[in-house]
Tab-separated table of C-alpha atoms in Angstrom:
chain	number	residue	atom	x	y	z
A	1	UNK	CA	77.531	-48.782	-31.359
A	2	UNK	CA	76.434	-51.984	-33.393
A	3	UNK	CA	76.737	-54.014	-36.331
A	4	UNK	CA	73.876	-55.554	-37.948
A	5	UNK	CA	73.912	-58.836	-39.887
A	6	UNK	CA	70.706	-60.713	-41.606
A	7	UNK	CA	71.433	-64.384	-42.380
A	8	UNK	CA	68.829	-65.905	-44.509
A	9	UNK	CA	65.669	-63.877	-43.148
A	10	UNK	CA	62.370	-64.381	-44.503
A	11	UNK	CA	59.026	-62.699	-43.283
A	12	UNK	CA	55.951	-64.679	-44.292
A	13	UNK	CA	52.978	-63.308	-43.002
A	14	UNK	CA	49.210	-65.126	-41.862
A	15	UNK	CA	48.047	-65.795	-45.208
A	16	UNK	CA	50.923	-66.761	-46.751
A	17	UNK	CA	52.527	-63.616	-48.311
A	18	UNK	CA	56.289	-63.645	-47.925
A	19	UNK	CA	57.412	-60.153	-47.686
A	20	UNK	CA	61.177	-60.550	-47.037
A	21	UNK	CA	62.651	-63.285	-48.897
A	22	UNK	CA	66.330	-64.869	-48.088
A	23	UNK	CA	67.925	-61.779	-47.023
A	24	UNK	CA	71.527	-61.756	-46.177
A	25	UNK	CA	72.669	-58.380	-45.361
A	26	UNK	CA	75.707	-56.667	-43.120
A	27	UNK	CA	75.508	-53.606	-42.406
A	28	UNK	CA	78.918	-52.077	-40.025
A	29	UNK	CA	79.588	-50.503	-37.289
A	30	UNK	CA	78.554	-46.404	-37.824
A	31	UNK	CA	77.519	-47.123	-41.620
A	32	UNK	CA	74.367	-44.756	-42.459
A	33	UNK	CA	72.773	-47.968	-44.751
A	34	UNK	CA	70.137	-46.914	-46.557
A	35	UNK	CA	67.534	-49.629	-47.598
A	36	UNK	CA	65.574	-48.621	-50.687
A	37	UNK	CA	63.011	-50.118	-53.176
A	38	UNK	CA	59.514	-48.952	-54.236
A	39	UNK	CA	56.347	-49.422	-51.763
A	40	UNK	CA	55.507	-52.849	-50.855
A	41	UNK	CA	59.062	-54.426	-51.474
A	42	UNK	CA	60.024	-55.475	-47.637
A	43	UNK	CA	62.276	-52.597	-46.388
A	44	UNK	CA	60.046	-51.279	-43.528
A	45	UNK	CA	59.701	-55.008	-42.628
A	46	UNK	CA	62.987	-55.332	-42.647
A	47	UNK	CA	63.590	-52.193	-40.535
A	48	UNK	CA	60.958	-53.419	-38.349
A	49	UNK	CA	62.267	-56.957	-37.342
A	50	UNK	CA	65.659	-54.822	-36.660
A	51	UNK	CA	63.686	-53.040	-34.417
A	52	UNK	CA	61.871	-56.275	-32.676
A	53	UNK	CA	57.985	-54.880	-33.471
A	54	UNK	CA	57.642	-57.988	-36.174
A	55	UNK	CA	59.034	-61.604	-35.527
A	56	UNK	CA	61.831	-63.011	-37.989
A	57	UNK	CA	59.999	-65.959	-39.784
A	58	UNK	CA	63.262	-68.094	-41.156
A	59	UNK	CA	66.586	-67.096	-40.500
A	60	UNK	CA	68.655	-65.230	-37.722
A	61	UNK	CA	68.878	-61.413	-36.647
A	62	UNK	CA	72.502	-60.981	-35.096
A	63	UNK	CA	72.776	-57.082	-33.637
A	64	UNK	CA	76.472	-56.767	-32.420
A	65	UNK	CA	77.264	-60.309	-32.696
A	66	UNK	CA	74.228	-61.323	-30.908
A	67	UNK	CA	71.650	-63.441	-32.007
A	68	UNK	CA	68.725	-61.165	-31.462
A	69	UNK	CA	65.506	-63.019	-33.020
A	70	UNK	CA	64.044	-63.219	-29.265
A	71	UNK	CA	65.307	-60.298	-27.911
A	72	UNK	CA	62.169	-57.484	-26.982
A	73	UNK	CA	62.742	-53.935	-28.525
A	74	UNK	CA	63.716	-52.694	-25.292
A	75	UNK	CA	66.960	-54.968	-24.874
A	76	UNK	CA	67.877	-54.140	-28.776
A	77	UNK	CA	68.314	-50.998	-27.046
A	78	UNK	CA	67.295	-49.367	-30.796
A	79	UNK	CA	65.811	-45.821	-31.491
A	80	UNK	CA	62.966	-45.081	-33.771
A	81	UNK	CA	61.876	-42.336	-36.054
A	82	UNK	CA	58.511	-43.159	-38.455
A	83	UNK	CA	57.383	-41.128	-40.907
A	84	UNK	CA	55.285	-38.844	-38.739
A	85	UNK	CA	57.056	-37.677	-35.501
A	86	UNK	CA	53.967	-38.723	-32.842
A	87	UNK	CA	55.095	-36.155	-30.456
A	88	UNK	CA	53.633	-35.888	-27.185
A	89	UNK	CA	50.355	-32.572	-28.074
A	90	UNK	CA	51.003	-31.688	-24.253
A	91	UNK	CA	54.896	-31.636	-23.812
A	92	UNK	CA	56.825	-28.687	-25.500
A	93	UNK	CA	60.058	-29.668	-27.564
A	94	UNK	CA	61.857	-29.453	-24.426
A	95	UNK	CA	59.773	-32.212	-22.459
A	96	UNK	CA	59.445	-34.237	-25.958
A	97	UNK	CA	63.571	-34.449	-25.509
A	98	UNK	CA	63.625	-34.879	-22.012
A	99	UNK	CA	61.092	-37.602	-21.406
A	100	UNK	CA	63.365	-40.545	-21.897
A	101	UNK	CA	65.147	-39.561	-20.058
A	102	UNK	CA	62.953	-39.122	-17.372
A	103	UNK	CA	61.882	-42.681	-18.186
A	104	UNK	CA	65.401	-44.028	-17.449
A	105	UNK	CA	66.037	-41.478	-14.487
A	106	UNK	CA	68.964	-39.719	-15.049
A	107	UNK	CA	69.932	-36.593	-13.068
A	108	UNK	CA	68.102	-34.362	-13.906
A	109	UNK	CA	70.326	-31.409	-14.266
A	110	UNK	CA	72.679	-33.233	-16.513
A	111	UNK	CA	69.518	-34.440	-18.661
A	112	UNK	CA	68.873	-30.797	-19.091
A	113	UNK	CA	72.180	-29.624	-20.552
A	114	UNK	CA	72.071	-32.956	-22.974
A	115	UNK	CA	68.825	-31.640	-24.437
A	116	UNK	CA	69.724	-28.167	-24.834
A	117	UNK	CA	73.173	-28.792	-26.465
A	118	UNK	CA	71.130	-31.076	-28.925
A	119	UNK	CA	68.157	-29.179	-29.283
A	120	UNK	CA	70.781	-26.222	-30.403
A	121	UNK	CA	72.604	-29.168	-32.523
A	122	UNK	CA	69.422	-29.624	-34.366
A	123	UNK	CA	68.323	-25.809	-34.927
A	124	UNK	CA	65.451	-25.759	-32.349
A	125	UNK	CA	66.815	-24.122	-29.391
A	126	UNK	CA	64.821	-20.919	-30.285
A	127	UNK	CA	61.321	-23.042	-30.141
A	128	UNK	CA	63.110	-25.307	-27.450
A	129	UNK	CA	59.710	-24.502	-25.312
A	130	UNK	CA	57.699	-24.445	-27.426
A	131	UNK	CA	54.246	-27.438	-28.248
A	132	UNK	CA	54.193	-29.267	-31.237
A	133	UNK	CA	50.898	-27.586	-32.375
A	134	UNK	CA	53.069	-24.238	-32.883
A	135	UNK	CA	55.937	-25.751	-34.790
A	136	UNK	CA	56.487	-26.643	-38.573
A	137	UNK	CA	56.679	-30.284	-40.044
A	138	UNK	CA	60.300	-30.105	-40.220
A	139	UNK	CA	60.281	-28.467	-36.726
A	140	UNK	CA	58.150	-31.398	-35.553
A	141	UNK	CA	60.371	-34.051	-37.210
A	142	UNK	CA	63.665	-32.640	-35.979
A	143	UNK	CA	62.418	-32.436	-32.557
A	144	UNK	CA	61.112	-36.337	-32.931
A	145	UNK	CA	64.315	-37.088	-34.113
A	146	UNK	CA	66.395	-35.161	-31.372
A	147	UNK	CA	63.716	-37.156	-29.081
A	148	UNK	CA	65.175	-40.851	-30.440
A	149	UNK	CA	68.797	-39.522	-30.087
A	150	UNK	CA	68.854	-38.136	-26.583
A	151	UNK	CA	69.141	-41.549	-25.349
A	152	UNK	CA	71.894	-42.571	-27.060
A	153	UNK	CA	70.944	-45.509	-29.026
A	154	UNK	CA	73.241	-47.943	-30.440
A	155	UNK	CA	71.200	-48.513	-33.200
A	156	UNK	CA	69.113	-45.616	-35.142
A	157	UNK	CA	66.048	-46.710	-37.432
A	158	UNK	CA	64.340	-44.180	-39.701
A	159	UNK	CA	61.248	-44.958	-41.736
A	160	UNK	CA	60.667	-42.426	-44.156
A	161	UNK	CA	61.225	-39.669	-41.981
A	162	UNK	CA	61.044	-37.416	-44.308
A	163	UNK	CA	58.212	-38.002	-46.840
A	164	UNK	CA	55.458	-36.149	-45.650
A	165	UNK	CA	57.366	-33.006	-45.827
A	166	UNK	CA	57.554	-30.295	-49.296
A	167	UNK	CA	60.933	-30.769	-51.419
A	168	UNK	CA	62.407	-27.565	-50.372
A	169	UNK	CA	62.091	-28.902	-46.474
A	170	UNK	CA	62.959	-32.174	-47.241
A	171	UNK	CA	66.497	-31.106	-49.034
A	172	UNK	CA	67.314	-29.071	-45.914
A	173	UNK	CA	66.451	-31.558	-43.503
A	174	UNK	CA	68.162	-33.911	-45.837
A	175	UNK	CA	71.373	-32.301	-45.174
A	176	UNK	CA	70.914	-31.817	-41.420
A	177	UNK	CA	69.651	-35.389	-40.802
A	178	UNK	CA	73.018	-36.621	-42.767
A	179	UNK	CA	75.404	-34.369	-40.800
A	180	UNK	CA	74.348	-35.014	-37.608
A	181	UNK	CA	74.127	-38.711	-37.600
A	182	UNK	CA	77.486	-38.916	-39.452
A	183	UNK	CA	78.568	-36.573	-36.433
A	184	UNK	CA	77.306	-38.701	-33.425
A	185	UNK	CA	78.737	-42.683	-35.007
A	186	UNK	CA	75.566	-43.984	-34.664
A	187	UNK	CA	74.499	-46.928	-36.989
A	188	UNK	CA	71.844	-46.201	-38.210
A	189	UNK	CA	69.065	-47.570	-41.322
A	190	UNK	CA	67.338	-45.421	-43.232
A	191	UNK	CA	64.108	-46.720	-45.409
A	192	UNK	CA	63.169	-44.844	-48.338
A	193	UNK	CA	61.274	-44.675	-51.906
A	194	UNK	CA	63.212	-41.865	-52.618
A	195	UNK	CA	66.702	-42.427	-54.808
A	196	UNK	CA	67.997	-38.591	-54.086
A	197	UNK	CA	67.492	-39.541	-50.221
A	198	UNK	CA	69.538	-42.641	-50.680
A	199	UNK	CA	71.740	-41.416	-53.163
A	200	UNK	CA	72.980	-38.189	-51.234
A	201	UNK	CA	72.366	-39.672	-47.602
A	202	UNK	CA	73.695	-43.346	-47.511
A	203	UNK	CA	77.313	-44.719	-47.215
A	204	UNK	CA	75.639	-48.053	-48.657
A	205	UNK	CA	72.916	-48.716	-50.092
A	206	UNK	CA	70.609	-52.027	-50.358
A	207	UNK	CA	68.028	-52.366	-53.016
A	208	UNK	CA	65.053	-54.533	-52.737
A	209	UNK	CA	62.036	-55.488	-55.024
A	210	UNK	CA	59.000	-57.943	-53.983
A	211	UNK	CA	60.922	-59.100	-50.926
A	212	UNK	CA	64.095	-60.090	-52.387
A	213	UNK	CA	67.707	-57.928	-52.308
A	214	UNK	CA	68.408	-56.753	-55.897
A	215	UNK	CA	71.839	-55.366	-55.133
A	216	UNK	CA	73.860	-53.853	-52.172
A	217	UNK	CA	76.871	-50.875	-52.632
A	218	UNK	CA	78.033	-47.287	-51.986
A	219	UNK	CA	75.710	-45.054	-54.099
A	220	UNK	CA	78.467	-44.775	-56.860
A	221	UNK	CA	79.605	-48.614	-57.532
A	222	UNK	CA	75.282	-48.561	-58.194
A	223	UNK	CA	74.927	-46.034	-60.245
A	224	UNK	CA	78.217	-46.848	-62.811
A	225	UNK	CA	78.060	-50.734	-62.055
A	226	UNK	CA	74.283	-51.886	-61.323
A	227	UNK	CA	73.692	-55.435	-60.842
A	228	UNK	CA	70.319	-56.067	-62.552
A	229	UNK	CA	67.960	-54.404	-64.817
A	230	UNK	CA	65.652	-52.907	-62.092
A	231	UNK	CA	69.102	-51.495	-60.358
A	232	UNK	CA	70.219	-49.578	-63.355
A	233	UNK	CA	66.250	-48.255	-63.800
A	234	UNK	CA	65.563	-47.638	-60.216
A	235	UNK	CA	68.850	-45.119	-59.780
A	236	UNK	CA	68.112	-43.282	-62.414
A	237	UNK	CA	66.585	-39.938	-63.006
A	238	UNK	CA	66.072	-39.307	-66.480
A	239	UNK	CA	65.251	-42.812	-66.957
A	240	UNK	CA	68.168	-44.975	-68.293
A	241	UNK	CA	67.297	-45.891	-71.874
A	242	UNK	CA	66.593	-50.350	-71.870
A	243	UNK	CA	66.954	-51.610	-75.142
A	244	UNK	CA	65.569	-54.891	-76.878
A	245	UNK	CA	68.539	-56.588	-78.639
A	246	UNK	CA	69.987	-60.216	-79.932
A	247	UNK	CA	73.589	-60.712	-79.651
A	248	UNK	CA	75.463	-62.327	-82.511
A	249	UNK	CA	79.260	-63.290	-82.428
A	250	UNK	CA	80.926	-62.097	-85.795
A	251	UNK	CA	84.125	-63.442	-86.529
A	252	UNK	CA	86.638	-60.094	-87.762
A	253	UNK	CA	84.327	-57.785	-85.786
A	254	UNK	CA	83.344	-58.476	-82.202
A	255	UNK	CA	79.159	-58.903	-80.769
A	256	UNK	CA	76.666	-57.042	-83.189
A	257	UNK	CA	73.996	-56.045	-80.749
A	258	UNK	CA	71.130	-56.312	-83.505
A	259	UNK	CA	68.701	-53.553	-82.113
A	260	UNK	CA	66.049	-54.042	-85.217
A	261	UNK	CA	66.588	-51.200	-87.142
A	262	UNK	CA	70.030	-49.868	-85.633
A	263	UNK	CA	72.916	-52.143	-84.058
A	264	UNK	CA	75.894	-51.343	-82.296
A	265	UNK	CA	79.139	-53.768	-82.224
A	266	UNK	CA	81.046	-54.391	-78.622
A	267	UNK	CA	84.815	-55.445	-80.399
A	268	UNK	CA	87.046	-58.539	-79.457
A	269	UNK	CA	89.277	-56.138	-77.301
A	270	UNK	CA	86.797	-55.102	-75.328
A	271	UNK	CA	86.740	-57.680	-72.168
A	272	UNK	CA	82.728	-57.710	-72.116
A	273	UNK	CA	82.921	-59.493	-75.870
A	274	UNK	CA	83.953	-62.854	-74.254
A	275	UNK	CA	81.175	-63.079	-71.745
A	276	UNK	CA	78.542	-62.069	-74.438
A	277	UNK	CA	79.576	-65.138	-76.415
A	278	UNK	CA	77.100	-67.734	-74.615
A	279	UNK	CA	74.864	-65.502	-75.232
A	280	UNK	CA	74.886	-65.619	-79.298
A	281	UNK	CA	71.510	-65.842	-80.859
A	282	UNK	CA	70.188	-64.844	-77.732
A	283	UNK	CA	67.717	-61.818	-76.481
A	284	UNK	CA	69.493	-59.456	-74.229
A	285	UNK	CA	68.856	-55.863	-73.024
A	286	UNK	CA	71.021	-53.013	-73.370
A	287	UNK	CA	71.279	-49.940	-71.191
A	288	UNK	CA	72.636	-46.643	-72.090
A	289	UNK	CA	72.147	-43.412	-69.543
A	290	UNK	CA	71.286	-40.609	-71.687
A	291	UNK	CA	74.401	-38.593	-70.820
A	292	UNK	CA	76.281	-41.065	-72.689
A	293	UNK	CA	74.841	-40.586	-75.749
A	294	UNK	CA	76.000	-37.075	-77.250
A	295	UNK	CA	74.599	-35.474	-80.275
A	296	UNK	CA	76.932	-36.807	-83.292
A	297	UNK	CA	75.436	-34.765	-86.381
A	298	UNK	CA	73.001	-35.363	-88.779
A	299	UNK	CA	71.061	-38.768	-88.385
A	300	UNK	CA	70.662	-39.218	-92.266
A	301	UNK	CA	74.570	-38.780	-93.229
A	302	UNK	CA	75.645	-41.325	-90.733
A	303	UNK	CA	75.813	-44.843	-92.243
A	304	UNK	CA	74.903	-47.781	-89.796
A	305	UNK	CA	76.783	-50.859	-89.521
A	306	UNK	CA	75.989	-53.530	-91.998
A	307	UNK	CA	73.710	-56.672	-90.017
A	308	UNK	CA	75.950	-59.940	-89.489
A	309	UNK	CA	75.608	-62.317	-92.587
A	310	UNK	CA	73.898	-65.601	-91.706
A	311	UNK	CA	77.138	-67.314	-92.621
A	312	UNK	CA	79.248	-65.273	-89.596
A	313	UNK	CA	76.696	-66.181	-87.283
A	314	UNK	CA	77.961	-69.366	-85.659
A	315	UNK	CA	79.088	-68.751	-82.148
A	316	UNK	CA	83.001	-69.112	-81.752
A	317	UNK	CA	84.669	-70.960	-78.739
A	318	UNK	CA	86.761	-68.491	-78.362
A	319	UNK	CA	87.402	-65.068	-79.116
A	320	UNK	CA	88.750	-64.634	-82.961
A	321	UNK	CA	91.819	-62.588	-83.737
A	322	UNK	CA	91.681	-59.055	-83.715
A	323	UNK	CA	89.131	-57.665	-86.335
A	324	UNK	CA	90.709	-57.460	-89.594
A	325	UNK	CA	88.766	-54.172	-90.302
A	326	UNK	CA	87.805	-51.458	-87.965
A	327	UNK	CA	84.559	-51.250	-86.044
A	328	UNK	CA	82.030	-49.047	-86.751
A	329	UNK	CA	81.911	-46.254	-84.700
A	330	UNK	CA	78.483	-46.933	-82.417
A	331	UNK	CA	76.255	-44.754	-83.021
A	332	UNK	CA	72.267	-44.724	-83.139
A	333	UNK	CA	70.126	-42.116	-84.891
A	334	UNK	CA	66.661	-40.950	-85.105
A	335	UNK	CA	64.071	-37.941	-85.160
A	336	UNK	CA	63.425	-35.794	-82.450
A	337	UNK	CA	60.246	-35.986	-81.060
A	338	UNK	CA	60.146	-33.851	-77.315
A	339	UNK	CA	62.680	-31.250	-75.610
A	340	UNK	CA	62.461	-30.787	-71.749
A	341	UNK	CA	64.361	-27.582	-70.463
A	342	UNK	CA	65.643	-28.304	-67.522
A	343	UNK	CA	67.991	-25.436	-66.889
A	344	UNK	CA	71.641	-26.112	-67.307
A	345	UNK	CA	70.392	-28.356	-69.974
A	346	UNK	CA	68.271	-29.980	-72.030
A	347	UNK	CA	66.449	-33.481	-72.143
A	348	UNK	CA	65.348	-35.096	-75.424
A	349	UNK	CA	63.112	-37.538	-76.775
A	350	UNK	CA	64.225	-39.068	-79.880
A	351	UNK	CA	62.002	-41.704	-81.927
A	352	UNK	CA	64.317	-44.269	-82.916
A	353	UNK	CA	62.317	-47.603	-83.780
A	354	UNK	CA	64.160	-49.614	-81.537
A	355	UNK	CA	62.313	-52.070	-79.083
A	356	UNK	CA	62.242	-51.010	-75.277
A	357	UNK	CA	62.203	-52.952	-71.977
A	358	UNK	CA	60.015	-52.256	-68.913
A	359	UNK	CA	61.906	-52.795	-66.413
A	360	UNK	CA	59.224	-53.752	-63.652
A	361	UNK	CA	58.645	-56.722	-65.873
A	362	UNK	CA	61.855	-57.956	-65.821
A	363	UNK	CA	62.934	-60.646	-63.643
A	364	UNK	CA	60.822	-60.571	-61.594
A	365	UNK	CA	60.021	-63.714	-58.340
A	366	UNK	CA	57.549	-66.440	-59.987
A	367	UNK	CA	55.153	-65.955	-57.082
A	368	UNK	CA	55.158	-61.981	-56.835
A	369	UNK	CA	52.568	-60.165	-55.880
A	370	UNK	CA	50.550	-59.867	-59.696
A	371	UNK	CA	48.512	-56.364	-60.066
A	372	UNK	CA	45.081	-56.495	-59.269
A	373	UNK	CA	43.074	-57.181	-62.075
A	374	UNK	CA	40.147	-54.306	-62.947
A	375	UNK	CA	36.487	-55.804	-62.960
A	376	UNK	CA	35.627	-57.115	-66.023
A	377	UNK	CA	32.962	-54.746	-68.702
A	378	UNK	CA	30.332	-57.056	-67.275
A	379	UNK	CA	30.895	-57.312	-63.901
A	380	UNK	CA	31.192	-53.398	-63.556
A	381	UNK	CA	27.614	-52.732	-66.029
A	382	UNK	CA	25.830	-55.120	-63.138
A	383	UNK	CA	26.861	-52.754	-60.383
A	384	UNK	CA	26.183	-49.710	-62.510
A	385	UNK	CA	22.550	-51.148	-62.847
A	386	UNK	CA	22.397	-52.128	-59.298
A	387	UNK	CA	23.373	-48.592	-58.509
A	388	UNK	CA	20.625	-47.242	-61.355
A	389	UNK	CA	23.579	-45.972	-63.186
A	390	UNK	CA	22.653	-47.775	-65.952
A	391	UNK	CA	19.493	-48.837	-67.172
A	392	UNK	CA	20.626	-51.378	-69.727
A	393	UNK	CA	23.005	-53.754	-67.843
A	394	UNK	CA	25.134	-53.929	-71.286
A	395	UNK	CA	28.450	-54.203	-71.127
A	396	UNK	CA	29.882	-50.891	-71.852
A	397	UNK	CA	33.158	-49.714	-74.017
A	398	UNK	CA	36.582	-50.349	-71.686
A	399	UNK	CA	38.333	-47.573	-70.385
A	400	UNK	CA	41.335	-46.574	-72.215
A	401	UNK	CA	44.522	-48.312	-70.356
A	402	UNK	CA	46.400	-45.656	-68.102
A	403	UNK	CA	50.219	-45.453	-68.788
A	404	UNK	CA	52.013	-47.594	-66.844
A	405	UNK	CA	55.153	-45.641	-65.868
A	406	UNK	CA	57.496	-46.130	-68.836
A	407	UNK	CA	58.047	-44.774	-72.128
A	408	UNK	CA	55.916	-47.273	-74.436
A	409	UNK	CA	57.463	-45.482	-77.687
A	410	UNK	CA	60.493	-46.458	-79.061
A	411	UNK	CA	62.189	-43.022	-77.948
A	412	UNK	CA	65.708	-42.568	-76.905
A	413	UNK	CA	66.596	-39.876	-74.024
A	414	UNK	CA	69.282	-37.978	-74.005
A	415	UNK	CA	70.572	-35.072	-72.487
A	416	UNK	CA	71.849	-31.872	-74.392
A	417	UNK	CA	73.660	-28.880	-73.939
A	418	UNK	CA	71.516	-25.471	-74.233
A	419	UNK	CA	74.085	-24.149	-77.328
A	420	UNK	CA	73.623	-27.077	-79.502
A	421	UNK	CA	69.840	-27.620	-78.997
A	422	UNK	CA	68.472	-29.350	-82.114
A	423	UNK	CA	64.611	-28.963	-82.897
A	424	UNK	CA	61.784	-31.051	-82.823
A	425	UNK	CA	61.121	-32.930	-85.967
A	426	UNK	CA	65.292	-32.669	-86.677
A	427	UNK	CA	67.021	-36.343	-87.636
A	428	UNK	CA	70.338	-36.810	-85.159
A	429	UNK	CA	72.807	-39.098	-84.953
A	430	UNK	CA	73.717	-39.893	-81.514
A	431	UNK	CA	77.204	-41.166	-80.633
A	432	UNK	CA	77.339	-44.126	-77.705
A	433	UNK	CA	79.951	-44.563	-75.084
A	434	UNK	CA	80.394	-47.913	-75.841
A	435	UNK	CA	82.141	-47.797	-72.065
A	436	UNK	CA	79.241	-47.138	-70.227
A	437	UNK	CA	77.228	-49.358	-71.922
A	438	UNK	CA	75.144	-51.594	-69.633
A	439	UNK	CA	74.428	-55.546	-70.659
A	440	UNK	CA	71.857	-57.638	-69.031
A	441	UNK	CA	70.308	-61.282	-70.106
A	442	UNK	CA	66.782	-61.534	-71.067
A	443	UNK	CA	66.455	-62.322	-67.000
A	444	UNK	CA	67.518	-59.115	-65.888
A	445	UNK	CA	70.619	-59.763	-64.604
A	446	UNK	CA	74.088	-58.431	-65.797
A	447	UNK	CA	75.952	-60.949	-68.104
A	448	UNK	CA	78.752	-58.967	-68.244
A	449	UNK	CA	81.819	-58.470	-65.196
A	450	UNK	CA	80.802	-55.969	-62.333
A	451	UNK	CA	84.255	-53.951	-61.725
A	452	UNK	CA	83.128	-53.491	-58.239
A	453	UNK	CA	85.825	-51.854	-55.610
């Protein structure tokens, strides 16, 4: 068994694009650490320098207190399974299993009984002889993986393993993969896109975007207790509803969050107040999970709290004495525009005319990777020409701009039980758990304390 600590590591590769950025990471002893972020943010790289196929640019590698950073893959002593299995087309599952250990010459009787025992560990003793040509992705991938742990690594690396496989297999194999590495100790990584994977799989979990680490925790202290923007948007399925507000410090209530048409107020009791205070006058961006907004009764019949007067708007030093009158309930309302049915429940879409955030364009590394920019109208009616596409050369019309993965619209999701389904075009009020109310600063990053245990 190992332990795997990154101290400062950066990856810059020939060109100059730095793909891992600072790292510092420990990951213990037997932990199943899963390292997720969206394609092209550094976590196979990172999984790969572990394994000794790239070279650590800046920084040390340590692999059970070990500097490692010169070490070859084959002293790491480190197993590897990459998105697609690579089995060997002439060996059956059984030689597949066996060959390392053919490779490191161990009796060969005793080899045998390993390989059986796991092949029967791993659901494959019934194809145990059979080639990979006859057998089913998730046949081929459990044998590949029953391949890397026959040898008994004491580290276990898994890229993706399971990606190129349908959702039904990959929730099975899900399961299995989980159970048996949790059985055997091993340490072992596991990259992924996939939240569910990391979420359901990973005793920790380390987040990364363009190279840098956005956040590390169990899958829980994430989800409730997210350390940045992308955090709270990336573990979240519906998407977590990010809000455009400006915080102002009222003396006798607490923070209005002024949300353009709709505010909420976070009270002087509430410890959050107090760190919101340097931020009075300020942009900030609010997240609420749609199941904490619940359906409140009719939008129009709900009054909204009154917006600060410009006289109560000078920041206090120090948190005022208990409001004098009580706080507005928080609530928002609006009309609803969609309804997703989604079995137990249902998912809404309520127009609300409040400002949203993207949360890809938050906070973001000065020199990240930028989006390739299309070819301009008259760059793209030359080639037509040149191609006889076009006879005129003119610059034509530009194509209407795809959607860019969030909701554009002002709309508030929430979730709803199937009994009290309202209808599209009906006005709601919605009432907020002001508890589970997420606060971040214009640059992403929470403002207010992380209650991490």
């Amino acid at each position: 068994m190992t332990d795997v600590v990154l101290d400062g590591v950066d990856k810059v590769y020939p060109g100059g694009h730095r793909a891992v950025r600072n790292v510092r990471l420990r990951i213990e002893d037997g932990e199943l650490f899963v390292l997720l972020g969206p394609s092209g943010c550094g976590k196979s790289t990172i999984l790969r320098m572990i394994a000794g196929l790239e070279e650590v640019t800046a920084g040390d590698l340590w692999l059970n207190g070990t500097v490692a950073n010169e070490l070859s893959p084959r002293e790491r002593n480190v197993a590897m399974v990459f998105q697609e299995g690579a089995l060997y087309p002439h060996r059956t599952v059984r030689g597949n299993m066996m060959f390392p250990l053919e490779v490191a010459r161990d009796d060969r009787a005793e080899a045998g009984e390993r390989v059986v025992e796991l092949a029967r560990a791993l659901g494959l003793n019934s194809m145990i002889d059979r080639l990979p040509r006859t057998l089913s992705g998730g046949q081929r991938q459990r044998a590949a993986i029953g391949r890397a742990l026959i040898r008994e690594p004491s580290l276990f690396l898994m890229d993706e393993p399971l990606s190129s496989l349908d959702a039904g297999l990959r929730t099975e194999l899900r399961v299995e993969i989980t159970a048996l590495v949790r059985s055997t100790g091993t340490t072992t990584v596991y990259v992924t896109h996939d939240q569910t994977e990391a979420m359901t799989m990973a005793d920790r979990i380390a987040v990364l975007r363009d190279g840098v680490l956005e956040d590390v925790g169990t899958p829980e202290q994430l989800y409730r207790d997210p350390a940045t923007v992308f955090v709270a948007a990336f573990l979240s399925t519906p998407p977590i509803n990010l809000l455009q507000a400006t915080a102002w410090a009222v003396e006798g209530q607490g923070v209005v969050l002024d949300l353009g048409r709709q505010r909420i107020t976070v009270p002087w009791e509430d410890p959050r107040a107090a760190a919101l205070i340097s931020h009075h006058g300020a942009p900030v961006i609010v997240g609420v999970r749609p199941d904490a907004l619940s359906l409140a009764g009719d939008g129009p019949d709900v009054p909204l709290p009154a917006p600060p007067p410009p006289s109560a708007l000078d920041a206090p030093t120090a948190p005022p004495a208990p409001p004098r009158e009580p706080v507005p309930p928080a609530t928002f309302s609006g009309r609803v525009r969609a309804l997703e049915f989604h079995g137990s429940d249902w998912l809404a879409y309520a127009e609300a005319g409040m400002p949203t955030v993207d949360a890809n364009e938050v906070g973001r590394p000065a020199d990240a990777p930028a989006e390739p920019e299309p070819p301009s109208p008259g760059l793209a009616a030359r080639l037509r020409g040149l191609l006889g596409l076009a006879g005129s050369g003119a610059p034509e019309p530009a194509e209407p701009e795809e959607h860019a993965g969030h909701h554009r619209r002002s709309d508030l999701v929430f979730r709803i039980a199937s009994g009290e389904r309202p209808r599209r075009g009906d006005e709601v009020a919605l009432a907020v758990d002001l508890d589970r109310v997420l606060l971040f600063g214009a640059d992403g990053v929470r403002i207010t304390p992380r209650l991490r245990r």
